[in-house]
XYZ file of C-alpha atoms in Angstrom:
391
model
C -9.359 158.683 69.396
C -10.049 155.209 68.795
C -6.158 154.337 69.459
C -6.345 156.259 73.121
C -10.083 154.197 73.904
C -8.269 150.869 73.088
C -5.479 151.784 75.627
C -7.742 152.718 78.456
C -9.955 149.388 78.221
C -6.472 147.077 77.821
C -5.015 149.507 81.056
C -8.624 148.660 82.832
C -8.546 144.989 81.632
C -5.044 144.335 82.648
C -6.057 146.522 86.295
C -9.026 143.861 86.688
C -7.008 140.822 85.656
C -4.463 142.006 88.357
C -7.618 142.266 90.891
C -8.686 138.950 89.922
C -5.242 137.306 90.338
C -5.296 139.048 93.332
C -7.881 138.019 94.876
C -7.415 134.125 93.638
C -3.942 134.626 95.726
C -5.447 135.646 98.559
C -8.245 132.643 98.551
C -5.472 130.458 97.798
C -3.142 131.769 100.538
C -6.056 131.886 102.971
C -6.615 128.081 101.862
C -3.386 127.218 102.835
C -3.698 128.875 105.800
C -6.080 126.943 106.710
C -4.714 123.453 105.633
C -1.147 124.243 107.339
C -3.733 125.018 110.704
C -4.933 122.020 110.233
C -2.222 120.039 109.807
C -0.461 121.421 112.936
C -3.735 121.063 114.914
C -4.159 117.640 113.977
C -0.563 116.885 114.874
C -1.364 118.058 117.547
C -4.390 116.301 118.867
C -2.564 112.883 117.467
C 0.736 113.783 119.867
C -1.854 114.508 122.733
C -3.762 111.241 122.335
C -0.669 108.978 121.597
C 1.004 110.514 124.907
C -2.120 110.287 126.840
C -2.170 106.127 125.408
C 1.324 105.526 126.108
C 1.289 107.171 129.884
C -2.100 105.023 129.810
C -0.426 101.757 128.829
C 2.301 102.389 131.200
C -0.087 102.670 133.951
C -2.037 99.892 133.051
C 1.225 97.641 132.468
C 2.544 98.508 136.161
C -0.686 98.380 138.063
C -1.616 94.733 136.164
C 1.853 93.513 137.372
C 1.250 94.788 141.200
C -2.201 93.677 141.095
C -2.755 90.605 138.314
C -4.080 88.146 141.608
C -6.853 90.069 141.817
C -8.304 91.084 138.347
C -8.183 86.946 138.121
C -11.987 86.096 137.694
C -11.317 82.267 137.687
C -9.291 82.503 140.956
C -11.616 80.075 143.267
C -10.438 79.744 147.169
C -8.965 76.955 148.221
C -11.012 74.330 151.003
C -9.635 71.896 153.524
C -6.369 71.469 155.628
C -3.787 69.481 156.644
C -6.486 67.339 158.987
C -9.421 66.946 156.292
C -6.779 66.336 153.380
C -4.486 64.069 155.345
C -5.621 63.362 158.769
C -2.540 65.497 160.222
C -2.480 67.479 163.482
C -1.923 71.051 162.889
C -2.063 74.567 164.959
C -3.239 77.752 162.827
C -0.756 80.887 163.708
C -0.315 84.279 163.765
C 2.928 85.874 164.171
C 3.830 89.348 163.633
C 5.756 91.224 160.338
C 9.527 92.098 160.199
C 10.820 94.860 161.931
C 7.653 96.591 162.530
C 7.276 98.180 158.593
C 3.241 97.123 158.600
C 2.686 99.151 162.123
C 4.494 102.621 160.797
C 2.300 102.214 157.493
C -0.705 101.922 159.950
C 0.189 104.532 161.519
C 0.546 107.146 159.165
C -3.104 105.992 157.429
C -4.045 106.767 161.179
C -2.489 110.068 161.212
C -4.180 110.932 157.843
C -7.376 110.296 159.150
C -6.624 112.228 162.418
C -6.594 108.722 164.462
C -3.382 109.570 166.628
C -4.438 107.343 169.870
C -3.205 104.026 167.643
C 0.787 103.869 168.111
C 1.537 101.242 169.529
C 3.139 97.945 168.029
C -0.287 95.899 168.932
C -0.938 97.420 165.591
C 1.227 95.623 163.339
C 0.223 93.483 161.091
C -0.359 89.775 161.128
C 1.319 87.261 159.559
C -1.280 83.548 159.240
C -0.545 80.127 158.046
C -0.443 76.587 159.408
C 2.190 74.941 161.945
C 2.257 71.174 161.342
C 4.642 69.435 163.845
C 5.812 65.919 163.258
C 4.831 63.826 165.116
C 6.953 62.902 168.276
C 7.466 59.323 167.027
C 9.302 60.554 164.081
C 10.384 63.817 164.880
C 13.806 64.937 162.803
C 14.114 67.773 164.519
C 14.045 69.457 161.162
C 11.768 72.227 160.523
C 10.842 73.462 156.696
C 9.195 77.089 155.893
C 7.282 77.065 152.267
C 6.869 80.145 150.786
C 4.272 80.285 147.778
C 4.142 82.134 144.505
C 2.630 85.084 143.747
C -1.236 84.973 143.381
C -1.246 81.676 145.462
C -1.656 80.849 148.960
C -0.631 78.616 151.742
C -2.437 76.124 149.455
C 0.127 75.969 146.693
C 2.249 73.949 149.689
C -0.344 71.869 151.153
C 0.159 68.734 148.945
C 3.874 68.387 150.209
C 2.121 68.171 153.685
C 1.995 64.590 153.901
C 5.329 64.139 152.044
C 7.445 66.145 154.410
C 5.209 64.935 158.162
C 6.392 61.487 156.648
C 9.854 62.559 156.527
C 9.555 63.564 159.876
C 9.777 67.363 159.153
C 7.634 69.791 161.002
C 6.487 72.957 158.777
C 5.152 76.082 158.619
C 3.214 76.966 155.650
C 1.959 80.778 155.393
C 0.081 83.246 153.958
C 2.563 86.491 152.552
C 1.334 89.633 153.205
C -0.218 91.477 150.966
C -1.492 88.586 149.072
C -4.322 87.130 148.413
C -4.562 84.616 151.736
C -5.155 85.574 154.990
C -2.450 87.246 156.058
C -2.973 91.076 156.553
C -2.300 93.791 153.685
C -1.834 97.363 152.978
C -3.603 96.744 148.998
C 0.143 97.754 147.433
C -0.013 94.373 145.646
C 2.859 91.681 145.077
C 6.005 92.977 146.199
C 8.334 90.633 144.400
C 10.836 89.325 147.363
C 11.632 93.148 147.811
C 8.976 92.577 150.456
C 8.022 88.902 150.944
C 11.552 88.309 152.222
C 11.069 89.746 154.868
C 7.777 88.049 156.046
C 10.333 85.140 155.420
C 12.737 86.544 158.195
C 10.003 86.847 160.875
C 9.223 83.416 160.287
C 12.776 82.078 160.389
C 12.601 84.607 164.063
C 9.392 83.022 164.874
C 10.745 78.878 164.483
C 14.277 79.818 165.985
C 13.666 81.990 168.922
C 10.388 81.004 170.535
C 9.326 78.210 172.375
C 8.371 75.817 171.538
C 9.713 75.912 168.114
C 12.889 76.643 168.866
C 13.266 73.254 170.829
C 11.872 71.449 167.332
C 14.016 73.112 165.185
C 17.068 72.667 165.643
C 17.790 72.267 161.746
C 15.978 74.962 159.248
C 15.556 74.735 155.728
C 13.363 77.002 153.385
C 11.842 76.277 150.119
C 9.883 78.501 147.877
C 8.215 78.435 144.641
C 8.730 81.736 142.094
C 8.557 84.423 144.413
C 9.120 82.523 146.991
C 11.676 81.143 145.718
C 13.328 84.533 145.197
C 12.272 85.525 149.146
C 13.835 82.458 150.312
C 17.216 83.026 148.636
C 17.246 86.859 149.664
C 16.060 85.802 153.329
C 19.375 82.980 153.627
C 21.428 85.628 152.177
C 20.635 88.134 155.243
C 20.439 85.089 157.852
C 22.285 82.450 156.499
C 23.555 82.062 160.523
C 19.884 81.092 161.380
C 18.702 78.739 158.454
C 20.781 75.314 157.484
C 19.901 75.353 153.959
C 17.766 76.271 150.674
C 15.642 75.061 148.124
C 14.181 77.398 145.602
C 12.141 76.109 142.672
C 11.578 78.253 139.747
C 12.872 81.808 140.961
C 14.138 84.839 139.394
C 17.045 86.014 139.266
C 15.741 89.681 138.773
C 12.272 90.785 139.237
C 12.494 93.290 136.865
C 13.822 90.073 134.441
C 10.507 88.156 134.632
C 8.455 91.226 134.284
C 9.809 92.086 130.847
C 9.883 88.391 129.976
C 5.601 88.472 131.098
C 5.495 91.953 129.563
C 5.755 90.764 126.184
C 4.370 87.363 126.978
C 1.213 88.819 127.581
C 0.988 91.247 124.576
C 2.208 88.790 122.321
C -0.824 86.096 123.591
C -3.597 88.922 123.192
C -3.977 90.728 126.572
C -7.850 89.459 126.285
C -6.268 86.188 126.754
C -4.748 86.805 130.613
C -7.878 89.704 131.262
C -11.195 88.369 129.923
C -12.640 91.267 130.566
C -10.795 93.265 128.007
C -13.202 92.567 124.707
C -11.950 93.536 120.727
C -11.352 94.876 119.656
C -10.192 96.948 122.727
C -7.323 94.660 122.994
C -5.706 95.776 120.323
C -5.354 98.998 121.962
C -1.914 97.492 123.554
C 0.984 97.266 121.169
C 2.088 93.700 120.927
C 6.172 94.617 120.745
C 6.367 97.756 122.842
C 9.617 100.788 122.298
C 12.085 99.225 125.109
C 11.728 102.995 126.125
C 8.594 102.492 127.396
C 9.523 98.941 128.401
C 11.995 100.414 130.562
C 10.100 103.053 131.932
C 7.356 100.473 133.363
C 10.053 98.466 135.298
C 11.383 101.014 136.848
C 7.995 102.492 137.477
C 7.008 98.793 139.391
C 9.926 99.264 141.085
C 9.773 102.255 142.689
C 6.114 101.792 143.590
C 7.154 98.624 145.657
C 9.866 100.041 147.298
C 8.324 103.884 147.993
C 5.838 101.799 150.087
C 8.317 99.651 151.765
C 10.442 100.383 154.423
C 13.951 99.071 155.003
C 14.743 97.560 151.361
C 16.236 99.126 148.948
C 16.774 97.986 144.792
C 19.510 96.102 145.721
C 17.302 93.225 147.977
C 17.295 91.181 144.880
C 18.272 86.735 145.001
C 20.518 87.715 142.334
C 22.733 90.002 144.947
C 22.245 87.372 147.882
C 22.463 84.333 146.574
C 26.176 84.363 146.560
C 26.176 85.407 150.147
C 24.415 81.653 151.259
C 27.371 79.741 151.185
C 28.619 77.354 152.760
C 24.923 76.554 153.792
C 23.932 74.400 150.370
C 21.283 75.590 147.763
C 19.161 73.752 145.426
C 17.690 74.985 142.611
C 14.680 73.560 140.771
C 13.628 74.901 137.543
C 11.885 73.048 133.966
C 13.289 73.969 131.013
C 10.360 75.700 129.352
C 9.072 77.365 132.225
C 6.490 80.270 130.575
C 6.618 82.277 133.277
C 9.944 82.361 134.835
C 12.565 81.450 132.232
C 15.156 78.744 132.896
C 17.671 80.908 132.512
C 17.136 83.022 135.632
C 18.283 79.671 137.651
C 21.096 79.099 135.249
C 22.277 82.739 136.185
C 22.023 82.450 140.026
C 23.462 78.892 139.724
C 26.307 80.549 138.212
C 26.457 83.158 140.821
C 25.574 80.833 144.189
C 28.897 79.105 145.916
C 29.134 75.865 146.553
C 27.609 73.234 147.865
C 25.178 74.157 145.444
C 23.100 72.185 142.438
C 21.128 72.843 139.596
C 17.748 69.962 139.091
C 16.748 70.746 135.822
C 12.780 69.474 135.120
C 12.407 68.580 131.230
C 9.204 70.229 130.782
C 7.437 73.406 130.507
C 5.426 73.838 133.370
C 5.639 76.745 136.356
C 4.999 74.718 139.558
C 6.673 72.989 142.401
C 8.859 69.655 141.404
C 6.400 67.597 143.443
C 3.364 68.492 140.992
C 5.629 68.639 137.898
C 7.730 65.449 138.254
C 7.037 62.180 139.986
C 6.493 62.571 143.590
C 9.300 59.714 144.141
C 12.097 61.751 142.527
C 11.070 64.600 144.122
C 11.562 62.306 147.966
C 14.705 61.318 146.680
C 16.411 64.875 145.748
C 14.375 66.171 149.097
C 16.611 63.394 151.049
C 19.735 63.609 149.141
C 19.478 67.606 150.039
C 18.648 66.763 153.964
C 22.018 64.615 154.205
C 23.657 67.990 153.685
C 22.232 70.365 156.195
């Protein structure tokens, strides 16, 4: 008897150890459960955040290249003109944009808003800047179109004024459109030359068409800093049989070249740096050396928001692709060696590319502005009248 009661309390021992082990599986299995839900949610969440940061950053990255001009809090307007600065005789002007782009973009913000009645080419927008004629004792019959960077005015050309009426060259100095002058805009930001070239080839319409221009200019030569530097070359390249020569100072070779150059030249200052508004540690938010993958993506991203919103250009309106197609008209380019902005070598590679008569003034500094402010106004004159002895 006491042999079978020993086997029926080991048989109920061994069925409550089995319950217990049970049970301990089930709370461990149940635990994991819950740890492997975890995981995956949390993987999860930290994929949906890092996407929803990385579509951010490209956003952010694309609009701040379109737009930089005007998230600039110490940009301060610009006062005076070419009679309170210098005492010269000058006409303000308005001429109309290329091939009537501006109008059809006014046109279909009209039909959005069920304005229909407003289809006419009255409606196109205005191109304004300054003509300054020489004066008719001196008169070269030369006339010189400036075209300014972007996030600059008329105002980045006005110091040359005095410089070039001296020479006896008449010029017009204008606001792009778009920008952040006076000229009209449609708010899609800097457009890079893709668009500015062709408020360069209404101008070049404007001086060789119409009277009274046309009887002044019998000679044309355009001259652009950075951008404009960029719209001039692209501009020649299209009408080379209506200019007589080129001077471009500090362009690109590639817009999508100087982006990635500012890309990381902005992340790798701090972006709190270029945006003061941007406190830490915020700014940290933006990785410093950015996958070329997402790199990439935000070029082509610039890209096709300039040219979805411009008419008649296509990718391949770069200087790089015209500047071959100036020849024999001469070029000059004008670039410093340590330019921060623009780097040299985006003149070195259209040099390369250009035909001849063509040269290459390389500045020995690092500064990203026009010869005259960066080197001695004398050598400036003296490459300026070495260049007019070609045209």
């Amino acid at each position: 008897m006491v042999t079978t009661n020993n086997n029926k309390n080991n048989k109920i021992k061994t069925i409550n150890n089995d319950k217990l082990k049970s049970k301990s599986t089930k709370k461990i299995k149940s635990k994991s459960k819950c740890f492997n839900k975890f995981i995956i949610y949390t993987s999860i969440s930290i994929l949906i955040v890092s996407i929803i940061i990385t579509i951010g950053f490209i956003g952010f990255t694309s609009h701040s290249l379109l737009y930089f001009p005007w998230l600039r809090t110490q940009h301060k307007p610009n006062i005076g003109d070419p009679k309170t600065r210098f005492g010269i005789d000058f006409q303000d002007i308005e001429f109309q944009s290329f091939d009537g782009e501006e109008n059809i973009i006014n046109n279909n913000n009209n039909n959005n808003n069920n304005n229909n009645n407003n289809n006419n080419n009255s409606s196109s927008m205005k191109i304004r800047g300054w003509w300054i004629p020489a004066s008719k004792e001196n008169c070269k019959k030369l006339c010189v179109i400036s075209i300014h960077g972007s996030g600059r005015d008329r105002y980045e050309w006005i110091n040359h004024t005095k410089l070039f009426h001296d020479e006896g060259i008449s010029i017009l100095n204008y606001d792009s459109i778009d920008g952040v002058g006076k000229s009209d805009s449609a708010n899609r930001g800097v457009g890079y030359s893709y668009r500015e070239h062709k408020d360069v080839r209404s101008a070049i319409r404007l001086l060789k068409t119409t009277e009274p221009y046309s009887q002044i200019c019998k000679k044309l030569l355009l001259t652009g800093m950075s951008l404009g530097g960029g719209s001039v070359i692209i501009a020649a390249g299209k009408d080379k049989h209506l200019i007589d020569g080129v001077i471009a100072e500090s362009p690109y070779a590639l817009a999508s070249s100087a982006w990635r150059h500012n890309i990381f030249r902005f992340l790798g200052a701090g972006i709190s740096s270029f945006f003061p508004f941007i406190k830490s540690p915020y700014d940290q938010l933006l990785p410093k050396n950015p996958p070329e993958i997402i790199v990439d993506t935000i070029l082509k991203l610039t890209e096709y928001r300039i040219i979805s919103t411009t008419i008649n250009v296509t990718k391949d309106d770069t200087p790089l692709n015209y500047v071959d197609k100036i020849s024999p008209k001469p070029i000059l380019f004008i670039h410093a060696t340590n330019d921060p902005v623009v780097p040299y070598s985006q003149s070195v590679l259209l040099y390369e590319k250009a035909n001849h008569p063509k040269e290459l003034w390389t500045v020995h500094n690092k500064t990203h502005q026009t010869a005259f402010h960066s080197t001695s106004i004398d050598q400036y004159k003296d490459k300026l009248r070495n260049f007019i002895k070609q045209l």
